Every structure is written in C-alpha cells, then in structure tokens.
Amino acid sequence: MNRFAELLDRLSFEPSRNGKLRLMTDYFRRTEDPERGYALAALTGALAFRHAKPAAVRALIAERMDPALFAMSYDFVGDLSETVALLWGATGVVASRPAGSNHPPLTLSEIVETLSRAGRLDLGRLLASWLDSLDETGRWALLKLITGALRVGVSARLAKTAVAELGQVEPNDIEQVWHGIAPPYLPLFAWLEGRAEKPSSIDPAPFRPAMLAQPLDEKNFDDLDPRDFIGEWKWDGIRLQVSAGRDPSGARILRLFSRTGEETTGAFPDLADALGRIEADAFALDGELLVVRDGRVQPFGALQQRLNRKSVTAKLVSEFPLRLRAYDIIAEGDEDLRGAPFEERRNRLEAFVANSQSPALDISPLVRFDDWQTLAAARADPAAAGAGDDAAAVEGVMLKRRDSIYTPGRPTGPWFKWKRDPFNIDAVLMYAQRGHGKRSSFYSDYTFGVWRTSEAGEELVPVGKAYFGFTDEELAKIDRHVRAHTIEKFGPVRVVEHGLNAGLVFEIAFEGLNRSTRHKSGVAMRFPRIARIRWDKPAAEADRIETLEAMLPPT
Amino acid sequence: MTQKTGAADVLTVTANGLYCPAGDFHIDPARRVANALITHGHSDHARPGHQKVLATRQTLEIMRLRLGDHFADASQQIAYREPLAIGDARVTFFPAGHVLGSAQILIEANGRRVVVSGDYKRAHDPTCESFEPVRCDAFVTEATFGLPVFRHPPTSQEIGRLLQSMQLFPERAHVVGAYSLGKAQRMLALIAEAGWDRPVFIHGALDKITELYRSEGAPLCDTRKIAAADKKKLAGEIVLCPPSAISSDLWLRNFPEPRIGFASGWMRVRARARQRGVELPLVVSDHADWNELCATIADTGCSEVWVTHGAEDALVHWARMRGLAAKPLHLLGFGDEDEADAVQDAQETTS
C-alpha cells in the first residue's frame, strides 16, 4: 500500500503527461503481482466497493470529532478523503487505540480482497484499523481508493498507455484485450512481460478511441473549399460511443463509452437496453447523447438531471428519455469502417439508422451549404436553416471533410467545430462561495445579478452562477476582493458588497437563456462563465433584467 | 462571551490593533502610533513610522535592515526575560520561537497577567531561541494554522524528501520557495543539519537577511548568490528563493528543468500546492500547528483566550468546548508571510 500511496501522491503533483506515464510505467515494472494489477484496476476505475461510499467515511469521522470542527476543516480543504486523512490523529479527534504495529505492512491486495468479502457492518471497523496503521499519504490514498475518486489527473486511457509501454505494445492492443480480463490482470502482465501469449478473448464490444474536431478560426476559410466539406449541427449534449456485439453464446454485449473511453453503460441503462435491441449483430456508432421529449431535444439542463445519479429510477427514465443522435458509424458487422472516407460512412450510417427502427436512435441531419456565407447564416439562425424546434440545443456547426478517415485524437485539418457566438451581459458580483478540488480555499463560485426596479427602488436580482472563465491570477485577485468586501457570512457563503455605488462587475458570457420558475429572476443561463472582469466599470452601469428578457426565445 | 474582568482589564482593541491603556502602548499596531511594542520583524507586525518602538535587539536589527535607518523616531531594545515598567504596566519579553528575535510579550497590569504571543511555533528551529510557555490569566494567540487538518510533520522528514528528490532528479535544479525572513534561513540550517555539504544557491532577496542571521551565529550551510549567467549550471543543486519567485516564469527561465518546491505549512493541503504549481511541497512552517496551538493554550494555564488572526473560529470553538472564555478579535492586516507580501519580496529584490 505504501508504494501505491506514493505513486498516487506523486501523480497528483506531477504536471506533465509524460512524467505521469514514467511514474506509472516505473511502478508497474517494480511492483509484483497481484499488487500492481489492483493498482491498474484502481487507476482505470475498474474497482468498485459496494459499501464504501463517501457517507461511510463521513460517518467514521463523525463518531470521532466535534461536527463544527469537522465542518470548518472540510470547508477549508474541500475534499472529503483528504480532510479525513489529515484529521486522523489530531488533537480533538478521538484516537481508536494505540497502533499495535505487529502486523505486516498493509498491501493494496489485502485491502481489495478484504473489502470484496466484507459486509456493510464490517466496513467502519476495517477502515478505522487501516487508517490507524497508515501515515497521512497512505490514509489519503486509501480513502481516495475506496470512495472511487482518485482524481490524480490520470484517465483510464493514460493508465493503459503506461501498461502498454511495459510490454512495448500499442495502447489500442490493451483496449482490444481489456474487456476479456479482470483485476488483478495476471494474464495481461504475463503477456506484456513475454511470459505468455496475448490474452485471446477478443472483446465483442470494445471502445474505439474517439476522433475530435479542432475549433475553427474564421481566418481558416480562405484556405478551405466549401465543396470539400459536409456540415452538421453541433449538439449541446454529451459525446457518446455505443459499441455492440455478441459473445460466443450469441448473447448481446453492448457498452456505452464517454469520449475518453470511460464506460458509462451503468448510468444510462434505459438507452443501453433500447440500443441493445437493434437486430444487427455488431456495430459501433458515434453520436450525441440527448434528452428528447415529445420529439424535441431538451436543453442541456435536462440532460444534467441524468448525470451523476446513484440510482436510475423509473421516474427519472420516463421524465428524461434519452436518445443517441448518431453522426458516425465506425464499425458494422466484421467491418472496421474507420479507414473509409466520411462521405461513405455517412451513407452507411443513414442506411443503418433507417434499418434499425429504434426509438432510441436517430441521425444527426446535415446542414446544406454551397458557400461559407450560407453556413454562417445557418450557424447564426439554426431554426431557419433546418434545425427547427431543436434549434435551442444547437451550439454551432461541425465541418467534416468528405474524404476524412476516422483518426483517433484531434488531428489538424479534417474536422472543425464552429461554435455560435455566446451571449454577453455585464452583471454585478453578489455572493461568493469557496470552491472545491483544485480551487478549495479560494472564493471561486460567484453568484451575480443584474438591475431591476422594484417597489423599494433599484435592486440587484441574481441571474446565475459562474465558476470558470478566469485565470489563476485573476482568481487570486477576485478572492482578495471578496475577502476585503465581505459584508456578511452565511456558512460557506459570503455576501460581497454590491449596490449602486459599490460592486465588482463581471462580463458574463453564456450559451443561451431559458425561462425558469426556480430562479427569482425568471431566467436561467446555460454555461455562464466570466468573459472579463470589469474592474473599471461602475456597478450602476451593469445590465438590467429587461436586456436578458429580450434574449429569451419566443414562447 | 466577553467578560467583565479578564484580558479586557489589560488590553483593548482599537482601530490600530491591540492597545494597553495602563501603559499607553500598542502591540504590533497596524498604523503609526506613539508607542509600539513589536513582537517580531515580519512586515505585518513591524510597520514603519512609529514614534517610539520597543523590541528585542534582533528585531530592531531586522527592522533597520528591511525598513531603513529611519524606521521609527526612536527605538529602545529589550532583552528576553527582563521586566520593564511602562506607565502602570509591566512588560516582559519571552522567546516565541517564530524567527530570529521574535518575542511573546507578558503584560502585568491591574493584577492580571496577559500574554500576547505574536506569531510562534514549538517545533525545532536551529536559528532562534525556542518558545517558552508563560503562565498567564489570558493568552492572546495567533491561529494561522488553527484547523485540526494542520499538523506539521517533523522537519527532518520534509528535508529528507527534498534530498531524496535531489537523488531521483539529479538533472534538475531544485528551486524551493521559502519566505525571505526566517523560513529561508531555517531551511539553510535544516539542510546543513541533514548533512548537505554543498553550497545552497540563494536569490538576491534573501542575501542581506541571511547575512544578518549568520552574523548572529545561526548554524547555516554555505550559500552562494545566484548570478544570472550561472542558472544553467545549477542542475542537481538546491536553489532557495522567495515564494513570489517560484511563480515567475521570467526568473525561472534558464534553470535546468526546474523542479519547484515550496516550504510552507499550507503545503499540507494538496490543492494549495497544486494551485501554485508546486511539484515538491515541503510542509515546513514557522507557525504553530493545530496540536501546538491546543497544547500551548493548555501550557499557559490561562482561563481566557483571544485569537488575533488566522482560522479564529475553529480555535475559539475548541477553547470554548474546553470551558475557556474565548473570542476572536478579527484583527485586520495580519496575514501569513507565505501568502501575503509579494510586495515585500519585490522591494527586497530591488533594494
């Protein structure tokens, strides 16, 4: 466990991708089975402990210390596992019992194997005894591990790349065998070290690394020929890859993946189930996950209701029905289509979607254009250019070369995304709250408002919250402003001085505006972020609610 | 929670900070006053322009060095443990273990004993006299690290991590940020203590203070000033600089693959290290950690605690749970030297 904890600790401070790879490859080389296999499982998110939830960790510390001291500590540190790791053994935190260090050093394997057998009631006792025997780094690593949120800047893909380097194979070779093997991956390491053959099980539903688009610079148009490109809407949803096949017994295997290759099947069982009923034996589609209700794509906020849920209830499924809006087909039957030109793949996709007759699948329509002016007009007004009722969910247009093959990564040239210009308003900072994670201990979550006239006169009404769009230096400066201009504190929230004669103005950029009954202002912004900090602008000159109301889509 | 009797008989809080009416003096005042007692030389405690300053000899030396010869209209030095009558009060300075010359001040007036700690620590520091607990009725304490998540590990462990990193990355210059007054010199002494026998390369801003420490007999390792042209040659060497320099791309340029370290109590929290782009966080602090704060309050035997600055709320809460009268003072203008004072760094760099 010490070595694994040390690895996580060093990964968390290592800024460079290559540095992280070197640390991991070195760890896999120096560490024995099955320890390293469990480490790989942890890094790829393949371990899940049924009973070990953040609530269990919270309960453990709650039994041992004053709740107010805990709350203040957590507020400062901003990360539950780290807070508990740091608190363990402090004055005011009840010690379990003097550590009888007769035990051999704790191993990662012991933790994983013990937890997989343990019942819910054993968890607290086990955790406490392990925490007693570990140092601060060890406690932090243990708690990160069991709550399943390592957050050391390593994706599953990067961990697999590190393992691939061990055997000098390609990361895609690891992907190929990945779903046929399980922790602690003994056959994988045996193969990589030349002690055994490549694990034979071919995954019937593998992840295929996604192809990404680069942002379009409008200057690019001079060098591009509109006839070489096909246009599509850029949807304001979540990129999703569905990969389906059959196991040797003929049973359906279907998996959903994020664009980074994290499996998300469990989060969207309704969609997986519906897509699994498509008759074709094997296929892999690339598309956008959307909530479609009554034939209309819902705003991103609706999709957010489906994210990060512990359980997917029937109510959730019926209120937020999911659909995959496909824009590419990368495999069909035994055929790998990634080498075919996009135009040909598009024809295959149209046929596939038409044959599938699945209510959970549709095709992303093309945007027709002969010259860049027409495309620019479509981007500016998607509703008039064919997006119709779904125009509110369009965040721009995509341009794909007709001859582009499907290349993993973000190659320069074949695909471009051209986002719509965001909306901008000037608003006044009203409340600030401490951030979490990287920004803990800084006031980094800002609620801002615009002017309106009420019976009491001019007042600011909150219209949104933003927590990005500024540099670390700007954050430090805003943080100082918040601390120096706090007029009241409510728990973690500070009221920052705001009024006609005082206040800090933010230029807020956002992607769109919806009516909202939940907000006092009656409007809700999509993706608000801070475009500029207007240290120079008097608060009285910030925008008024009427300006926002004029931006609302017609009812 | 304020009591009719107790610390309030001896001290009040004015717009300028802590004030003792019986002796008509302020302690570490935030603005120009007639009579100032200064606990130590950090710029948030030792400000220029007072009419009369009373402090230890070393603190006066530091003020002269940092603020110039005319840092006050008049100054008077006082030795540790030697009582001095001022008006109807009697004051005695005791070592605070924070930096060279740092003191806590015992004030006896109206039949009460009140100790103002200034900044202090209990941990090992070869460069200044160790803190000694002073029995008192009321203890006025700092709380920079007044949350139970802050516990500073033994310094030997942190210096060990620096030296281990030197072995792992011999091709890289190890550039460690350390506050220019106190922390940097303590690092130099700790590095010497750990057996490092090569010179440590120091930023120009550290030069004068380091020489002052050396002339006061601090057991520092050998140091060299960094000339710009030499930066390229510092692979495998330790470089010490003020905290602002580790965020300066311009200054870091030309060091061979600089590995950025920072010696500060804040490094205990990962996000803090990452926010500053630190790869090698070293938890070395000149402030008391949570356990030291709690233990020191107990050691003084006080029945009342005032908390000047830092995480006041948590320490006040803890003291009240222990049955002590406690209140936060929310004094403005005090910070932690690692977080504030880029300005001071800049001034020293150019002076």
mmCIF file with all atom_site columns, C-alpha atoms in Angstrom, chain A residues 235-238 268 270-271 288-307 315-325 359-360 362 389-390 392-393:
data_model
loop_
_atom_site.group_PDB
_atom_site.id
_atom_site.type_symbol
_atom_site.label_atom_id
_atom_site.label_alt_id
_atom_site.label_comp_id
_atom_site.label_asym_id
_atom_site.label_entity_id
_atom_site.label_seq_id
_atom_site.pdbx_PDB_ins_code
_atom_site.Cartn_x
_atom_site.Cartn_y
_atom_site.Cartn_z
_atom_site.occupancy
_atom_site.B_iso_or_equiv
_atom_site.pdbx_formal_charge
_atom_site.auth_seq_id
_atom_site.auth_comp_id
_atom_site.auth_asym_id
_atom_site.auth_atom_id
_atom_site.pdbx_PDB_model_num
ATOM 1  C CA . TRP A 1 235 ? -25.387 19.470 -30.472 1.00 0.00 ? 235 TRP A CA 1
ATOM 2  C CA . ASP A 1 236 ? -25.297 20.683 -26.914 1.00 0.00 ? 236 ASP A CA 1
ATOM 3  C CA . GLY A 1 237 ? -25.273 17.190 -25.402 1.00 0.00 ? 237 GLY A CA 1
ATOM 4  C CA . ILE A 1 238 ? -22.664 14.638 -24.418 1.00 0.00 ? 238 ILE A CA 1
ATOM 5  C CA . PHE A 1 268 ? -27.863 5.007  -18.883 1.00 0.00 ? 268 PHE A CA 1
ATOM 6  C CA . ASP A 1 270 ? -32.520 2.538  -20.480 1.00 0.00 ? 270 ASP A CA 1
ATOM 7  C CA . LEU A 1 271 ? -30.557 3.708  -23.502 1.00 0.00 ? 271 LEU A CA 1
ATOM 8  C CA . GLU A 1 288 ? -24.514 12.772 -29.115 1.00 0.00 ? 288 GLU A CA 1
ATOM 9  C CA . LEU A 1 289 ? -26.457 11.812 -26.025 1.00 0.00 ? 289 LEU A CA 1
ATOM 10 C CA . LEU A 1 290 ? -29.566 13.985 -25.747 1.00 0.00 ? 290 LEU A CA 1
ATOM 11 C CA . VAL A 1 291 ? -32.797 14.114 -23.811 1.00 0.00 ? 291 VAL A CA 1
ATOM 12 C CA . VAL A 1 292 ? -35.640 14.117 -26.341 1.00 0.00 ? 292 VAL A CA 1
ATOM 13 C CA . ARG A 1 293 ? -39.144 14.686 -25.022 1.00 0.00 ? 293 ARG A CA 1
ATOM 14 C CA . ASP A 1 294 ? -42.208 14.881 -27.277 1.00 0.00 ? 294 ASP A CA 1
ATOM 15 C CA . GLY A 1 295 ? -39.957 14.922 -30.305 1.00 0.00 ? 295 GLY A CA 1
ATOM 16 C CA . ARG A 1 296 ? -37.970 17.925 -29.113 1.00 0.00 ? 296 ARG A CA 1
ATOM 17 C CA . VAL A 1 297 ? -34.407 17.993 -27.912 1.00 0.00 ? 297 VAL A CA 1
ATOM 18 C CA . GLN A 1 298 ? -34.382 19.358 -24.367 1.00 0.00 ? 298 GLN A CA 1
ATOM 19 C CA . PRO A 1 299 ? -31.913 21.926 -23.050 1.00 0.00 ? 299 PRO A CA 1
ATOM 20 C CA . PHE A 1 300 ? -28.651 20.670 -21.587 1.00 0.00 ? 300 PHE A CA 1
ATOM 21 C CA . GLY A 1 301 ? -30.073 21.237 -18.128 1.00 0.00 ? 301 GLY A CA 1
ATOM 22 C CA . ALA A 1 302 ? -32.454 18.325 -18.685 1.00 0.00 ? 302 ALA A CA 1
ATOM 23 C CA . LEU A 1 303 ? -29.572 16.028 -19.586 1.00 0.00 ? 303 LEU A CA 1
ATOM 24 C CA . GLN A 1 304 ? -27.763 17.113 -16.471 1.00 0.00 ? 304 GLN A CA 1
ATOM 25 C CA . GLN A 1 305 ? -30.588 15.587 -14.432 1.00 0.00 ? 305 GLN A CA 1
ATOM 26 C CA . ARG A 1 306 ? -29.391 12.230 -15.710 1.00 0.00 ? 306 ARG A CA 1
ATOM 27 C CA . LEU A 1 307 ? -25.728 12.665 -14.725 1.00 0.00 ? 307 LEU A CA 1
ATOM 28 C CA . LYS A 1 315 ? -39.338 8.191  -12.825 1.00 0.00 ? 315 LYS A CA 1
ATOM 29 C CA . LEU A 1 316 ? -36.015 9.583  -14.000 1.00 0.00 ? 316 LEU A CA 1
ATOM 30 C CA . VAL A 1 317 ? -36.140 7.407  -17.108 1.00 0.00 ? 317 VAL A CA 1
ATOM 31 C CA . SER A 1 318 ? -39.626 8.491  -18.063 1.00 0.00 ? 318 SER A CA 1
ATOM 32 C CA . GLU A 1 319 ? -39.085 12.165 -17.300 1.00 0.00 ? 319 GLU A CA 1
ATOM 33 C CA . PHE A 1 320 ? -35.793 12.413 -19.106 1.00 0.00 ? 320 PHE A CA 1
ATOM 34 C CA . PRO A 1 321 ? -35.910 9.973  -22.023 1.00 0.00 ? 321 PRO A CA 1
ATOM 35 C CA . LEU A 1 322 ? -32.540 9.531  -23.690 1.00 0.00 ? 322 LEU A CA 1
ATOM 36 C CA . ARG A 1 323 ? -31.693 9.274  -27.331 1.00 0.00 ? 323 ARG A CA 1
ATOM 37 C CA . LEU A 1 324 ? -28.496 8.809  -29.263 1.00 0.00 ? 324 LEU A CA 1
ATOM 38 C CA . ARG A 1 325 ? -28.280 11.214 -32.180 1.00 0.00 ? 325 ARG A CA 1
ATOM 39 C CA . PRO A 1 359 ? -36.878 4.823  -30.970 1.00 0.00 ? 359 PRO A CA 1
ATOM 40 C CA . ALA A 1 360 ? -33.651 5.487  -29.045 1.00 0.00 ? 360 ALA A CA 1
ATOM 41 C CA . ASP A 1 362 ? -31.869 8.902  -34.809 1.00 0.00 ? 362 ASP A CA 1
ATOM 42 C CA . ASP A 1 389 ? -37.700 23.022 -32.902 1.00 0.00 ? 389 ASP A CA 1
ATOM 43 C CA . ASP A 1 390 ? -34.317 21.653 -31.893 1.00 0.00 ? 390 ASP A CA 1
ATOM 44 C CA . ALA A 1 392 ? -32.184 25.712 -28.922 1.00 0.00 ? 392 ALA A CA 1
ATOM 45 C CA . ALA A 1 393 ? -29.970 22.637 -28.491 1.00 0.00 ? 393 ALA A CA 1
#
